[in-house]
Amino acid sequence: MTTLKRHYCLAKLFFSASALIGVTVFTATASFCAEPATNALGNGLDKDSPTYIKSEKLKLNSTTRTFLYEGDVELINGDMTMYSQILEGSYSEDQRIQKMVAKKDVLIIKGPTIRATSERADYVEASGTMVLTENPEIQETGSVLSADKVIIYLNENRSEAQGQVRVKIVEAGNAESSSKSNNKLF
Amino acid sequence: MNRKTRIRLVVSTVVVTSGLALLVIYNRPPPKVMQTASTAATPSSAADTSSFTLENFHRFQTREGKKVWDLTAVRGKYGGSNQNMDLEEPYLEVAQEQGPPATLRSKTAKVVIDKGEIGAAHAFGDVVIVSDQVTINSQEALYDPTHNRLEVPSRVKVIKAELTVESDRLIADTKKQIFEFYDNVETTLLPR
């Protein structure tokens, strides 16, 4: 298996040159470049912003410091909103979220650029990342990237796809796999 | 006063004193468990002869010298069984294995005392429960300290330091510190 590392900006040139609207598949590690992080807050969630979580049910164990949200879960922290059906995890003594796993119908919207879906998302505090597995897809202004694994770097406003990466380019405001070349988005 | 009269007086005094002493001894509570109610009682109404109202209600229980629970209220009305009480502005303290006692305060409450234990406290109006740095606010709560169970059937807010959780219903195990929130759950975790 060839491992490629392509920068989003390079991909932009590639797709512009090929003028191909459709689906491109390649085995790679693809990084989406983005704006520099606007705030350096350390790893993980934005610790200077409150975290709001809505759901239909919550089981909270203060002794083991674990939580389980169920039913239309919505988490908002800084410029990130995450939806799922289940959200479970643990928190530290000083009430910081240490571990968090979102399951079923996961949708993550981070700022104006990142919109990702999957069936599972693991928050890793040490690296400040959200790791999406089980059919992860990430969208960015019309392009859809799917892979075995998608990693969102919460503080760097960038994401990375690993494994078998597929990129779909979608016409703006229209159905995907359009044949029009003058509306290409990269 | 002649000698016979003096003897009669002395004998009468001894008999009365002994009688009183015996009365006190027979009416003493068990040595290890003590319950006390300090109140001023008045009949609640002419029609309701089976209940009476107590002003400045205070009742507590100790076990082996330690207070198990302490219940005060501005006014308390005993039911016919003498176990059910309707209290106004009650304040209940229940000793915990560790740390300060758990407390409950509300506008009114129905409290059941069964064999010296608080069987249940059904509190209404501005209910505030504090247990192990957790504060619970609601308009209604059913607290069963014997089984460490708390049920809040109405909108409830639970606060612990920077963490606040609100929901339409709550069931909690106060000993294991397990909280189950149901319907319209909203959590806010403020930054430190």
PDB file of N, CA, C and O in Angstrom, chain A residues 47-63 69 93-95 97, chain B residues 160-163 165 176-192:
ATOM      1  N   LYS A  47     -10.915  25.445  26.806  1.00  0.00           N
ATOM      2  CA  LYS A  47     -11.100  25.475  28.263  1.00  0.00           C
ATOM      3  C   LYS A  47     -11.544  26.841  28.775  1.00  0.00           C
ATOM      4  O   LYS A  47     -11.922  26.975  29.929  1.00  0.00           O
ATOM      5  N   ASP A  48     -11.453  27.851  27.916  1.00  0.00           N
ATOM      6  CA  ASP A  48     -11.907  29.172  28.334  1.00  0.00           C
ATOM      7  C   ASP A  48     -13.389  29.394  28.026  1.00  0.00           C
ATOM      8  O   ASP A  48     -13.942  30.424  28.388  1.00  0.00           O
ATOM      9  N   SER A  49     -13.976  28.457  27.336  1.00  0.00           N
ATOM     10  CA  SER A  49     -15.396  28.572  26.995  1.00  0.00           C
ATOM     11  C   SER A  49     -16.201  27.538  27.760  1.00  0.00           C
ATOM     12  O   SER A  49     -15.721  26.431  28.000  1.00  0.00           O
ATOM     13  N   PRO A  50     -17.416  27.896  28.133  1.00  0.00           N
ATOM     14  CA  PRO A  50     -18.259  26.885  28.789  1.00  0.00           C
ATOM     15  C   PRO A  50     -18.631  25.770  27.824  1.00  0.00           C
ATOM     16  O   PRO A  50     -18.664  25.972  26.611  1.00  0.00           O
ATOM     17  N   THR A  51     -18.907  24.616  28.375  1.00  0.00           N
ATOM     18  CA  THR A  51     -19.379  23.487  27.574  1.00  0.00           C
ATOM     19  C   THR A  51     -20.845  23.254  27.904  1.00  0.00           C
ATOM     20  O   THR A  51     -21.204  23.147  29.082  1.00  0.00           O
ATOM     21  N   TYR A  52     -21.684  23.220  26.870  1.00  0.00           N
ATOM     22  CA  TYR A  52     -23.113  22.967  27.057  1.00  0.00           C
ATOM     23  C   TYR A  52     -23.450  21.617  26.435  1.00  0.00           C
ATOM     24  O   TYR A  52     -23.051  21.340  25.305  1.00  0.00           O
ATOM     25  N   ILE A  53     -24.173  20.810  27.158  1.00  0.00           N
ATOM     26  CA  ILE A  53     -24.591  19.511  26.615  1.00  0.00           C
ATOM     27  C   ILE A  53     -26.094  19.348  26.865  1.00  0.00           C
ATOM     28  O   ILE A  53     -26.555  19.489  28.004  1.00  0.00           O
ATOM     29  N   LYS A  54     -26.814  19.044  25.790  1.00  0.00           N
ATOM     30  CA  LYS A  54     -28.246  18.764  25.913  1.00  0.00           C
ATOM     31  C   LYS A  54     -28.493  17.312  25.539  1.00  0.00           C
ATOM     32  O   LYS A  54     -27.817  16.777  24.656  1.00  0.00           O
ATOM     33  N   SER A  55     -29.466  16.692  26.160  1.00  0.00           N
ATOM     34  CA  SER A  55     -29.818  15.313  25.817  1.00  0.00           C
ATOM     35  C   SER A  55     -31.173  14.983  26.435  1.00  0.00           C
ATOM     36  O   SER A  55     -31.783  15.815  27.116  1.00  0.00           O
ATOM     37  N   GLU A  56     -31.628  13.774  26.186  1.00  0.00           N
ATOM     38  CA  GLU A  56     -32.879  13.329  26.794  1.00  0.00           C
ATOM     39  C   GLU A  56     -32.639  12.604  28.111  1.00  0.00           C
ATOM     40  O   GLU A  56     -33.514  12.518  28.958  1.00  0.00           O
ATOM     41  N   LYS A  57     -31.445  12.061  28.274  1.00  0.00           N
ATOM     42  CA  LYS A  57     -31.164  11.305  29.504  1.00  0.00           C
ATOM     43  C   LYS A  57     -29.683  11.441  29.857  1.00  0.00           C
ATOM     44  O   LYS A  57     -28.840  11.512  28.979  1.00  0.00           O
ATOM     45  N   LEU A  58     -29.415  11.476  31.131  1.00  0.00           N
ATOM     46  CA  LEU A  58     -28.029  11.513  31.600  1.00  0.00           C
ATOM     47  C   LEU A  58     -27.898  10.664  32.854  1.00  0.00           C
ATOM     48  O   LEU A  58     -28.673  10.802  33.796  1.00  0.00           O
ATOM     49  N   LYS A  59     -26.905   9.779  32.833  1.00  0.00           N
ATOM     50  CA  LYS A  59     -26.562   9.043  34.052  1.00  0.00           C
ATOM     51  C   LYS A  59     -25.173   9.505  34.470  1.00  0.00           C
ATOM     52  O   LYS A  59     -24.208   9.359  33.719  1.00  0.00           O
ATOM     53  N   LEU A  60     -25.114  10.057  35.668  1.00  0.00           N
ATOM     54  CA  LEU A  60     -23.870  10.638  36.159  1.00  0.00           C
ATOM     55  C   LEU A  60     -23.462   9.912  37.435  1.00  0.00           C
ATOM     56  O   LEU A  60     -24.238   9.842  38.385  1.00  0.00           O
ATOM     57  N   ASN A  61     -22.255   9.348  37.425  1.00  0.00           N
ATOM     58  CA  ASN A  61     -21.756   8.666  38.615  1.00  0.00           C
ATOM     59  C   ASN A  61     -20.623   9.500  39.204  1.00  0.00           C
ATOM     60  O   ASN A  61     -19.525   9.552  38.651  1.00  0.00           O
ATOM     61  N   SER A  62     -20.912  10.149  40.318  1.00  0.00           N
ATOM     62  CA  SER A  62     -19.921  11.046  40.926  1.00  0.00           C
ATOM     63  C   SER A  62     -18.776  10.275  41.572  1.00  0.00           C
ATOM     64  O   SER A  62     -17.700  10.828  41.768  1.00  0.00           O
ATOM     65  N   THR A  63     -19.011   9.024  41.904  1.00  0.00           N
ATOM     66  CA  THR A  63     -17.963   8.231  42.551  1.00  0.00           C
ATOM     67  C   THR A  63     -16.917   7.798  41.521  1.00  0.00           C
ATOM     68  O   THR A  63     -15.711   7.954  41.754  1.00  0.00           O
ATOM     69  N   TYR A  69     -24.650  10.193  28.355  1.00  0.00           N
ATOM     70  CA  TYR A  69     -25.781  10.933  27.795  1.00  0.00           C
ATOM     71  C   TYR A  69     -26.429  10.067  26.719  1.00  0.00           C
ATOM     72  O   TYR A  69     -25.724   9.433  25.933  1.00  0.00           O
ATOM     73  N   GLU A  93     -10.978  15.050  38.595  1.00  0.00           N
ATOM     74  CA  GLU A  93     -11.430  15.560  39.899  1.00  0.00           C
ATOM     75  C   GLU A  93     -11.788  17.043  39.822  1.00  0.00           C
ATOM     76  O   GLU A  93     -12.701  17.499  40.501  1.00  0.00           O
ATOM     77  N   ASP A  94     -11.047  17.768  38.979  1.00  0.00           N
ATOM     78  CA  ASP A  94     -11.355  19.189  38.822  1.00  0.00           C
ATOM     79  C   ASP A  94     -12.381  19.427  37.716  1.00  0.00           C
ATOM     80  O   ASP A  94     -12.459  20.522  37.151  1.00  0.00           O
ATOM     81  N   GLN A  95     -13.138  18.377  37.396  1.00  0.00           N
ATOM     82  CA  GLN A  95     -14.295  18.444  36.504  1.00  0.00           C
ATOM     83  C   GLN A  95     -13.940  18.855  35.083  1.00  0.00           C
ATOM     84  O   GLN A  95     -14.679  19.571  34.421  1.00  0.00           O
ATOM     85  N   ILE A  97     -13.300  17.315  31.271  1.00  0.00           N
ATOM     86  CA  ILE A  97     -13.576  16.096  30.516  1.00  0.00           C
ATOM     87  C   ILE A  97     -12.255  15.475  30.082  1.00  0.00           C
ATOM     88  O   ILE A  97     -11.432  16.111  29.425  1.00  0.00           O
TER      89      ILE A  97
ATOM     90  N   LYS B 160     -22.761  21.367  41.255  1.00  0.00           N
ATOM     91  CA  LYS B 160     -21.555  20.948  41.976  1.00  0.00           C
ATOM     92  C   LYS B 160     -20.388  21.730  41.390  1.00  0.00           C
ATOM     93  O   LYS B 160     -19.969  21.487  40.268  1.00  0.00           O
ATOM     94  N   ALA B 161     -19.911  22.674  42.136  1.00  0.00           N
ATOM     95  CA  ALA B 161     -18.849  23.585  41.693  1.00  0.00           C
ATOM     96  C   ALA B 161     -19.225  24.199  40.338  1.00  0.00           C
ATOM     97  O   ALA B 161     -20.280  24.806  40.210  1.00  0.00           O
ATOM     98  N   GLU B 162     -18.407  23.977  39.314  1.00  0.00           N
ATOM     99  CA  GLU B 162     -18.655  24.603  38.009  1.00  0.00           C
ATOM    100  C   GLU B 162     -19.654  23.826  37.156  1.00  0.00           C
ATOM    101  O   GLU B 162     -19.991  24.231  36.051  1.00  0.00           O
ATOM    102  N   LEU B 163     -20.108  22.699  37.652  1.00  0.00           N
ATOM    103  CA  LEU B 163     -21.017  21.852  36.870  1.00  0.00           C
ATOM    104  C   LEU B 163     -22.468  22.078  37.297  1.00  0.00           C
ATOM    105  O   LEU B 163     -22.794  22.013  38.481  1.00  0.00           O
ATOM    106  N   VAL B 165     -26.438  20.808  36.182  1.00  0.00           N
ATOM    107  CA  VAL B 165     -27.282  19.949  35.350  1.00  0.00           C
ATOM    108  C   VAL B 165     -28.740  20.238  35.690  1.00  0.00           C
ATOM    109  O   VAL B 165     -29.110  20.282  36.861  1.00  0.00           O
ATOM    110  N   LYS B 176     -24.372   6.239  46.794  1.00  0.00           N
ATOM    111  CA  LYS B 176     -23.448   5.904  45.706  1.00  0.00           C
ATOM    112  C   LYS B 176     -23.160   7.102  44.814  1.00  0.00           C
ATOM    113  O   LYS B 176     -22.325   7.027  43.918  1.00  0.00           O
ATOM    114  N   GLN B 177     -23.893   8.192  45.040  1.00  0.00           N
ATOM    115  CA  GLN B 177     -23.716   9.420  44.246  1.00  0.00           C
ATOM    116  C   GLN B 177     -23.948   9.156  42.752  1.00  0.00           C
ATOM    117  O   GLN B 177     -23.175   9.587  41.895  1.00  0.00           O
ATOM    118  N   ILE B 178     -25.007   8.415  42.470  1.00  0.00           N
ATOM    119  CA  ILE B 178     -25.397   8.162  41.085  1.00  0.00           C
ATOM    120  C   ILE B 178     -26.668   8.970  40.802  1.00  0.00           C
ATOM    121  O   ILE B 178     -27.673   8.833  41.504  1.00  0.00           O
ATOM    122  N   PHE B 179     -26.603   9.798  39.778  1.00  0.00           N
ATOM    123  CA  PHE B 179     -27.728  10.667  39.426  1.00  0.00           C
ATOM    124  C   PHE B 179     -28.241  10.287  38.044  1.00  0.00           C
ATOM    125  O   PHE B 179     -27.457  10.220  37.095  1.00  0.00           O
ATOM    126  N   GLU B 180     -29.529  10.078  37.935  1.00  0.00           N
ATOM    127  CA  GLU B 180     -30.127   9.795  36.630  1.00  0.00           C
ATOM    128  C   GLU B 180     -31.112  10.912  36.292  1.00  0.00           C
ATOM    129  O   GLU B 180     -32.125  11.087  36.979  1.00  0.00           O
ATOM    130  N   PHE B 181     -30.780  11.651  35.256  1.00  0.00           N
ATOM    131  CA  PHE B 181     -31.610  12.783  34.830  1.00  0.00           C
ATOM    132  C   PHE B 181     -32.426  12.358  33.611  1.00  0.00           C
ATOM    133  O   PHE B 181     -31.903  11.708  32.707  1.00  0.00           O
ATOM    134  N   TYR B 182     -33.667  12.780  33.600  1.00  0.00           N
ATOM    135  CA  TYR B 182     -34.541  12.416  32.490  1.00  0.00           C
ATOM    136  C   TYR B 182     -35.207  13.653  31.891  1.00  0.00           C
ATOM    137  O   TYR B 182     -35.630  14.541  32.628  1.00  0.00           O
ATOM    138  N   ASP B 183     -35.307  13.668  30.577  1.00  0.00           N
ATOM    139  CA  ASP B 183     -36.053  14.656  29.789  1.00  0.00           C
ATOM    140  C   ASP B 183     -35.483  16.086  29.888  1.00  0.00           C
ATOM    141  O   ASP B 183     -35.315  16.614  30.990  1.00  0.00           O
ATOM    142  N   ASN B 184     -35.241  16.621  28.704  1.00  0.00           N
ATOM    143  CA  ASN B 184     -34.717  17.991  28.579  1.00  0.00           C
ATOM    144  C   ASN B 184     -33.519  18.242  29.498  1.00  0.00           C
ATOM    145  O   ASN B 184     -33.488  19.214  30.255  1.00  0.00           O
ATOM    146  N   VAL B 185     -32.556  17.353  29.385  1.00  0.00           N
ATOM    147  CA  VAL B 185     -31.358  17.473  30.222  1.00  0.00           C
ATOM    148  C   VAL B 185     -30.442  18.546  29.637  1.00  0.00           C
ATOM    149  O   VAL B 185     -30.166  18.544  28.437  1.00  0.00           O
ATOM    150  N   GLU B 186     -30.018  19.459  30.476  1.00  0.00           N
ATOM    151  CA  GLU B 186     -29.119  20.533  30.051  1.00  0.00           C
ATOM    152  C   GLU B 186     -27.955  20.627  31.028  1.00  0.00           C
ATOM    153  O   GLU B 186     -28.160  20.863  32.220  1.00  0.00           O
ATOM    154  N   THR B 187     -26.767  20.436  30.493  1.00  0.00           N
ATOM    155  CA  THR B 187     -25.569  20.491  31.323  1.00  0.00           C
ATOM    156  C   THR B 187     -24.753  21.723  30.955  1.00  0.00           C
ATOM    157  O   THR B 187     -24.587  22.017  29.775  1.00  0.00           O
ATOM    158  N   THR B 188     -24.267  22.404  31.952  1.00  0.00           N
ATOM    159  CA  THR B 188     -23.344  23.522  31.726  1.00  0.00           C
ATOM    160  C   THR B 188     -22.098  23.287  32.553  1.00  0.00           C
ATOM    161  O   THR B 188     -22.175  23.069  33.759  1.00  0.00           O
ATOM    162  N   LEU B 189     -20.967  23.279  31.864  1.00  0.00           N
ATOM    163  CA  LEU B 189     -19.687  23.117  32.553  1.00  0.00           C
ATOM    164  C   LEU B 189     -18.889  24.394  32.331  1.00  0.00           C
ATOM    165  O   LEU B 189     -18.397  24.652  31.236  1.00  0.00           O
ATOM    166  N   LEU B 190     -18.806  25.203  33.377  1.00  0.00           N
ATOM    167  CA  LEU B 190     -18.133  26.495  33.240  1.00  0.00           C
ATOM    168  C   LEU B 190     -16.631  26.326  33.369  1.00  0.00           C
ATOM    169  O   LEU B 190     -16.161  25.455  34.102  1.00  0.00           O
ATOM    170  N   PRO B 191     -15.861  27.168  32.665  1.00  0.00           N
ATOM    171  CA  PRO B 191     -14.403  27.091  32.818  1.00  0.00           C
ATOM    172  C   PRO B 191     -13.984  27.574  34.191  1.00  0.00           C
ATOM    173  O   PRO B 191     -14.643  28.425  34.785  1.00  0.00           O
ATOM    174  N   ARG B 192     -12.906  27.008  34.668  1.00  0.00           N
ATOM    175  CA  ARG B 192     -12.417  27.417  35.996  1.00  0.00           C
ATOM    176  C   ARG B 192     -11.622  28.696  35.901  1.00  0.00           C
ATOM    177  O   ARG B 192     -10.978  28.947  34.918  1.00  0.00           O
TER     178      ARG B 192
END
